[in-house]
């Protein structure tokens, strides 16, 4: 759904650099989710945030990955010291409430690590 | 055990014909939700249809319907009158009660033949 805005759509980083992916949820949505899709695979949950709070980060790698959703501005997924294995599509989704049937995804951000 | 299983890596259908994409799920929860998403070659994830476990009627959205068989734990997607634009990857997903995330299957690549 075009209402969830992600940028950049495509990002190329050299090994060791930092990648920052941004997500603005749909209007009226206060819950944000990040998922990762490796080539030829389904999406895997990473983290669930509300404004200024990380609610569930059970899918986040223990090192180098962090996420935030500040009071003002988009949610940010940050990957430090990227490695080739971080190359993937990163999708953001949003919903108006934490449970329910309305979960819309952005168009994804494709990270390529060279 | 996989929570979502999509056994058809690829499917072909003739234009204007109907096609069924299989999805089985595994949960011990009584309350859960089932989702189908379409991912065209451009990469975005498009929400198609939702079925709640307590919904007595099968969900329908235009040409999409969900054949929900609770006892068999299956939630197959039926696309009627296939169009060339339906060629895409299709993902089945489930959210369990109290869970913050969706579990995705590995997807089915549908090709519509003119």
mmCIF file of C-alpha atoms in Angstrom:
data_model
loop_
_atom_site.group_PDB
_atom_site.id
_atom_site.type_symbol
_atom_site.label_atom_id
_atom_site.label_comp_id
_atom_site.label_asym_id
_atom_site.label_seq_id
_atom_site.Cartn_x
_atom_site.Cartn_y
_atom_site.Cartn_z
ATOM 1 C CA UNK A 1 0.000 0.000 0.000
ATOM 2 C CA UNK A 2 1.479 3.269 -1.125
ATOM 3 C CA UNK A 3 0.514 4.872 2.175
ATOM 4 C CA UNK A 4 3.539 3.371 3.943
ATOM 5 C CA UNK A 5 6.544 5.274 2.634
ATOM 6 C CA UNK A 6 9.999 3.775 2.656
ATOM 7 C CA UNK A 7 13.236 5.271 1.474
ATOM 8 C CA UNK A 8 15.548 4.743 -0.089
ATOM 9 C CA UNK A 9 14.129 2.119 -2.433
ATOM 10 C CA UNK A 10 17.609 0.952 -3.313
ATOM 11 C CA UNK A 11 20.795 1.375 -1.327
ATOM 12 C CA UNK A 12 24.291 0.163 -2.099
ATOM 13 C CA UNK A 13 26.866 0.037 0.666
ATOM 14 C CA UNK A 14 30.413 -1.253 0.891
ATOM 15 C CA UNK A 15 31.252 -3.759 3.580
ATOM 16 C CA UNK A 16 31.804 -1.993 6.881
ATOM 17 C CA UNK A 17 29.636 1.025 6.108
ATOM 18 C CA UNK A 18 26.359 1.922 7.786
ATOM 19 C CA UNK A 19 22.918 1.598 6.234
ATOM 20 C CA UNK A 20 19.933 3.653 7.369
ATOM 21 C CA UNK A 21 16.481 2.784 6.146
ATOM 22 C CA UNK A 22 13.518 5.031 6.827
ATOM 23 C CA UNK A 23 9.832 4.321 7.134
ATOM 24 C CA UNK A 24 6.887 6.664 7.510
ATOM 25 C CA UNK A 25 3.741 4.751 8.485
ATOM 26 C CA UNK A 26 0.338 5.330 7.011
ATOM 27 C CA UNK A 27 -1.535 8.301 8.372
ATOM 28 C CA UNK A 28 -3.245 7.339 11.591
ATOM 29 C CA UNK A 29 -1.029 4.308 12.165
ATOM 30 C CA UNK A 30 1.096 4.296 15.291
ATOM 31 C CA UNK A 31 2.501 0.771 15.072
ATOM 32 C CA UNK A 32 5.483 -0.029 12.889
ATOM 33 C CA UNK A 33 7.028 -3.366 12.003
ATOM 34 C CA UNK A 34 10.233 -4.187 10.143
ATOM 35 C CA UNK A 35 10.694 -7.380 8.167
ATOM 36 C CA UNK A 36 13.584 -8.750 6.127
ATOM 37 C CA UNK A 37 13.286 -10.759 2.955
ATOM 38 C CA UNK A 38 16.283 -12.700 1.734
ATOM 39 C CA UNK A 39 16.353 -13.677 -1.956
ATOM 40 C CA UNK A 40 13.730 -16.272 -2.856
ATOM 41 C CA UNK A 41 12.379 -16.407 0.699
ATOM 42 C CA UNK A 42 9.364 -15.149 2.609
ATOM 43 C CA UNK A 43 9.497 -12.214 4.976
ATOM 44 C CA UNK A 44 10.949 -12.667 8.455
ATOM 45 C CA UNK A 45 9.916 -10.444 11.359
ATOM 46 C CA UNK A 46 12.588 -8.252 12.894
ATOM 47 C CA UNK A 47 11.109 -5.665 15.238
ATOM 48 C CA UNK A 48 7.849 -4.022 16.323
ATOM 49 C CA UNK A 49 7.759 -0.447 17.549
ATOM 50 C CA UNK A 50 5.343 2.162 18.753
ATOM 51 C CA UNK A 51 6.250 5.789 19.121
ATOM 52 C CA UNK A 52 9.382 6.021 21.280
ATOM 53 C CA UNK A 53 9.101 2.380 22.319
ATOM 54 C CA UNK A 54 10.482 -0.904 21.102
ATOM 55 C CA UNK A 55 7.778 -3.439 21.886
ATOM 56 C CA UNK A 56 9.259 -6.619 20.431
ATOM 57 C CA UNK A 57 12.715 -7.015 18.960
ATOM 58 C CA UNK A 58 12.829 -10.796 19.089
ATOM 59 C CA UNK A 59 13.687 -11.032 15.388
ATOM 60 C CA UNK A 60 16.546 -8.550 15.406
ATOM 61 C CA UNK A 61 20.108 -9.826 15.118
ATOM 62 C CA UNK A 62 21.892 -9.254 18.416
ATOM 63 C CA UNK A 63 24.626 -7.089 16.956
ATOM 64 C CA UNK A 64 24.867 -4.254 14.445
ATOM 65 C CA UNK A 65 21.110 -3.840 13.996
ATOM 66 C CA UNK A 66 18.985 -1.250 15.768
ATOM 67 C CA UNK A 67 15.626 0.388 15.236
ATOM 68 C CA UNK A 68 13.872 3.447 16.537
ATOM 69 C CA UNK A 69 10.569 5.219 16.084
ATOM 70 C CA UNK A 70 10.931 8.707 17.547
ATOM 71 C CA UNK A 71 8.129 10.960 18.652
ATOM 72 C CA UNK A 72 8.633 13.022 15.536
ATOM 73 C CA UNK A 73 9.751 11.691 12.198
ATOM 74 C CA UNK A 74 10.027 8.306 10.543
ATOM 75 C CA UNK A 75 11.061 4.986 11.964
ATOM 76 C CA UNK A 76 14.700 4.169 11.254
ATOM 77 C CA UNK A 77 16.293 0.752 10.815
ATOM 78 C CA UNK A 78 20.040 1.087 11.208
ATOM 79 C CA UNK A 79 22.598 -1.510 10.234
ATOM 80 C CA UNK A 80 26.146 -0.824 11.283
ATOM 81 C CA UNK A 81 29.249 -2.336 9.672
ATOM 82 C CA UNK A 82 27.256 -4.052 6.971
ATOM 83 C CA UNK A 83 28.325 -7.437 5.629
ATOM 84 C CA UNK A 84 27.399 -9.204 2.398
ATOM 85 C CA UNK A 85 24.836 -11.322 4.250
ATOM 86 C CA UNK A 86 22.853 -8.169 5.080
ATOM 87 C CA UNK A 87 21.937 -7.824 1.402
ATOM 88 C CA UNK A 88 18.174 -8.206 1.380
ATOM 89 C CA UNK A 89 14.898 -6.384 0.984
ATOM 90 C CA UNK A 90 13.761 -4.641 4.142
ATOM 91 C CA UNK A 91 10.052 -4.031 4.454
ATOM 92 C CA UNK A 92 8.256 -1.751 6.830
ATOM 93 C CA UNK A 93 4.619 -2.303 7.728
ATOM 94 C CA UNK A 94 2.207 -0.284 9.803
ATOM 95 C CA UNK A 95 -1.114 -0.784 11.518
ATOM 96 C CA UNK A 96 -3.451 1.440 13.509
ATOM 97 C CA UNK A 97 -3.441 -0.951 16.450
ATOM 98 C CA UNK A 98 -1.151 -3.709 17.581
ATOM 99 C CA UNK A 99 -3.586 -6.491 16.858
ATOM 100 C CA UNK A 100 -5.980 -6.709 14.014
ATOM 101 C CA UNK A 101 -6.430 -7.329 10.375
ATOM 102 C CA UNK A 102 -5.053 -4.114 8.953
ATOM 103 C CA UNK A 103 -1.369 -4.455 8.255
ATOM 104 C CA UNK A 104 -0.021 -2.618 5.249
ATOM 105 C CA UNK A 105 3.472 -2.847 3.858
ATOM 106 C CA UNK A 106 5.652 -0.268 2.202
ATOM 107 C CA UNK A 107 7.362 -0.857 -1.104
ATOM 108 C CA UNK A 108 10.537 -2.102 0.518
ATOM 109 C CA UNK A 109 14.144 -0.977 0.610
ATOM 110 C CA UNK A 110 16.666 -3.127 -1.263
ATOM 111 C CA UNK A 111 20.076 -3.144 0.373
ATOM 112 C CA UNK A 112 23.023 -4.420 -1.611
ATOM 113 C CA UNK A 113 26.352 -4.798 0.147
ATOM 114 C CA UNK A 114 29.350 -4.908 -2.175
ATOM 115 C CA UNK B 1 7.704 -26.943 12.572
ATOM 116 C CA UNK B 2 6.816 -24.429 9.914
ATOM 117 C CA UNK B 3 3.909 -22.259 10.906
ATOM 118 C CA UNK B 4 2.942 -21.580 7.298
ATOM 119 C CA UNK B 5 3.480 -24.046 4.473
ATOM 120 C CA UNK B 6 3.056 -23.245 0.819
ATOM 121 C CA UNK B 7 3.800 -26.409 -1.121
ATOM 122 C CA UNK B 8 3.609 -24.964 -4.643
ATOM 123 C CA UNK B 9 6.808 -23.128 -5.570
ATOM 124 C CA UNK B 10 5.316 -22.279 -8.967
ATOM 125 C CA UNK B 11 1.935 -22.399 -10.642
ATOM 126 C CA UNK B 12 0.730 -21.704 -14.160
ATOM 127 C CA UNK B 13 -2.777 -20.696 -15.136
ATOM 128 C CA UNK B 14 -4.400 -19.783 -18.407
ATOM 129 C CA UNK B 15 -5.732 -16.257 -18.661
ATOM 130 C CA UNK B 16 -9.405 -16.009 -17.603
ATOM 131 C CA UNK B 17 -9.236 -19.303 -15.726
ATOM 132 C CA UNK B 18 -9.435 -19.678 -11.934
ATOM 133 C CA UNK B 19 -6.471 -20.824 -9.859
ATOM 134 C CA UNK B 20 -6.064 -22.010 -6.274
ATOM 135 C CA UNK B 21 -2.898 -21.343 -4.300
ATOM 136 C CA UNK B 22 -2.456 -23.651 -1.341
ATOM 137 C CA UNK B 23 -1.612 -22.643 2.206
ATOM 138 C CA UNK B 24 -1.636 -24.727 5.374
ATOM 139 C CA UNK B 25 -0.833 -23.445 8.815
ATOM 140 C CA UNK B 26 0.145 -24.783 12.189
ATOM 141 C CA UNK B 27 -1.019 -23.232 15.428
ATOM 142 C CA UNK B 28 -2.469 -24.322 18.730
ATOM 143 C CA UNK B 29 -4.188 -20.956 19.203
ATOM 144 C CA UNK B 30 -7.946 -20.741 18.874
ATOM 145 C CA UNK B 31 -7.806 -17.147 17.708
ATOM 146 C CA UNK B 32 -5.588 -16.133 14.815
ATOM 147 C CA UNK B 33 -5.655 -14.279 11.527
ATOM 148 C CA UNK B 34 -4.658 -15.373 8.045
ATOM 149 C CA UNK B 35 -3.415 -13.020 5.342
ATOM 150 C CA UNK B 36 -2.512 -13.212 1.682
ATOM 151 C CA UNK B 37 -0.103 -10.792 0.019
ATOM 152 C CA UNK B 38 0.937 -10.341 -3.596
ATOM 153 C CA UNK B 39 4.480 -9.376 -4.542
ATOM 154 C CA UNK B 40 4.866 -8.404 -8.214
ATOM 155 C CA UNK B 41 8.243 -8.168 -9.889
ATOM 156 C CA UNK B 42 8.511 -4.529 -8.811
ATOM 157 C CA UNK B 43 8.860 -5.840 -5.255
ATOM 158 C CA UNK B 44 6.177 -4.189 -3.176
ATOM 159 C CA UNK B 45 3.966 -6.266 -0.877
ATOM 160 C CA UNK B 46 0.299 -5.769 -1.640
ATOM 161 C CA UNK B 47 -2.332 -6.840 0.877
ATOM 162 C CA UNK B 48 -5.036 -8.944 -0.749
ATOM 163 C CA UNK B 49 -7.310 -10.559 1.790
ATOM 164 C CA UNK B 50 -7.739 -11.389 5.476
ATOM 165 C CA UNK B 51 -9.556 -14.208 7.292
ATOM 166 C CA UNK B 52 -10.095 -14.302 11.030
ATOM 167 C CA UNK B 53 -10.250 -17.707 12.663
ATOM 168 C CA UNK B 54 -13.703 -16.998 14.065
ATOM 169 C CA UNK B 55 -15.118 -15.703 10.810
ATOM 170 C CA UNK B 56 -17.787 -18.124 9.694
ATOM 171 C CA UNK B 57 -17.894 -16.894 6.138
ATOM 172 C CA UNK B 58 -15.007 -17.257 3.729
ATOM 173 C CA UNK B 59 -13.440 -13.878 3.026
ATOM 174 C CA UNK B 60 -13.852 -12.407 -0.455
ATOM 175 C CA UNK B 61 -12.345 -9.311 -2.063
ATOM 176 C CA UNK B 62 -13.254 -8.872 -5.693
ATOM 177 C CA UNK B 63 -11.667 -11.699 -7.671
ATOM 178 C CA UNK B 64 -9.915 -13.029 -4.562
ATOM 179 C CA UNK B 65 -11.534 -15.439 -2.149
ATOM 180 C CA UNK B 66 -10.114 -17.414 0.709
ATOM 181 C CA UNK B 67 -11.139 -21.041 1.026
ATOM 182 C CA UNK B 68 -10.876 -21.403 4.802
ATOM 183 C CA UNK B 69 -11.064 -24.952 6.142
ATOM 184 C CA UNK B 70 -10.380 -24.664 9.847
ATOM 185 C CA UNK B 71 -10.401 -28.379 10.669
ATOM 186 C CA UNK B 72 -7.808 -29.017 7.983
ATOM 187 C CA UNK B 73 -5.883 -25.837 8.894
ATOM 188 C CA UNK B 74 -5.872 -24.657 5.341
ATOM 189 C CA UNK B 75 -6.421 -21.186 3.918
ATOM 190 C CA UNK B 76 -6.173 -21.465 0.168
ATOM 191 C CA UNK B 77 -6.372 -18.388 -2.039
ATOM 192 C CA UNK B 78 -8.649 -18.615 -5.059
ATOM 193 C CA UNK B 79 -8.168 -16.123 -7.870
ATOM 194 C CA UNK B 80 -11.007 -16.123 -10.377
ATOM 195 C CA UNK B 81 -10.777 -14.978 -13.989
ATOM 196 C CA UNK B 82 -6.979 -14.678 -13.952
ATOM 197 C CA UNK B 83 -5.419 -11.689 -15.630
ATOM 198 C CA UNK B 84 -1.895 -11.202 -16.941
ATOM 199 C CA UNK B 85 -1.304 -8.689 -14.162
ATOM 200 C CA UNK B 86 -1.865 -11.435 -11.592
ATOM 201 C CA UNK B 87 1.559 -12.891 -12.425
ATOM 202 C CA UNK B 88 3.495 -12.432 -9.191
ATOM 203 C CA UNK B 89 4.685 -14.122 -6.005
ATOM 204 C CA UNK B 90 1.922 -14.815 -3.512
ATOM 205 C CA UNK B 91 2.585 -15.145 0.203
ATOM 206 C CA UNK B 92 0.351 -16.603 2.863
ATOM 207 C CA UNK B 93 0.873 -15.326 6.414
ATOM 208 C CA UNK B 94 -0.551 -15.875 9.878
ATOM 209 C CA UNK B 95 -0.712 -13.854 13.071
ATOM 210 C CA UNK B 96 -1.428 -15.680 16.328
ATOM 211 C CA UNK B 97 -3.224 -14.144 19.269
ATOM 212 C CA UNK B 98 -0.958 -11.880 21.244
ATOM 213 C CA UNK B 99 1.797 -12.093 18.661
ATOM 214 C CA UNK B 100 3.272 -8.939 17.287
ATOM 215 C CA UNK B 101 4.375 -10.387 14.007
ATOM 216 C CA UNK B 102 3.239 -12.241 10.932
ATOM 217 C CA UNK B 103 4.704 -15.607 9.983
ATOM 218 C CA UNK B 104 5.122 -15.913 6.239
ATOM 219 C CA UNK B 105 5.281 -18.912 3.960
ATOM 220 C CA UNK B 106 7.921 -19.275 1.282
ATOM 221 C CA UNK B 107 5.557 -18.125 -1.429
ATOM 222 C CA UNK B 108 4.114 -19.377 -4.707
ATOM 223 C CA UNK B 109 5.126 -17.856 -8.010
ATOM 224 C CA UNK B 110 2.054 -17.585 -10.234
ATOM 225 C CA UNK B 111 2.428 -17.150 -13.969
ATOM 226 C CA UNK B 112 -0.613 -16.300 -16.052
ATOM 227 C CA UNK B 113 -0.350 -17.529 -19.627
ATOM 228 C CA UNK B 114 -2.061 -15.543 -22.364
#
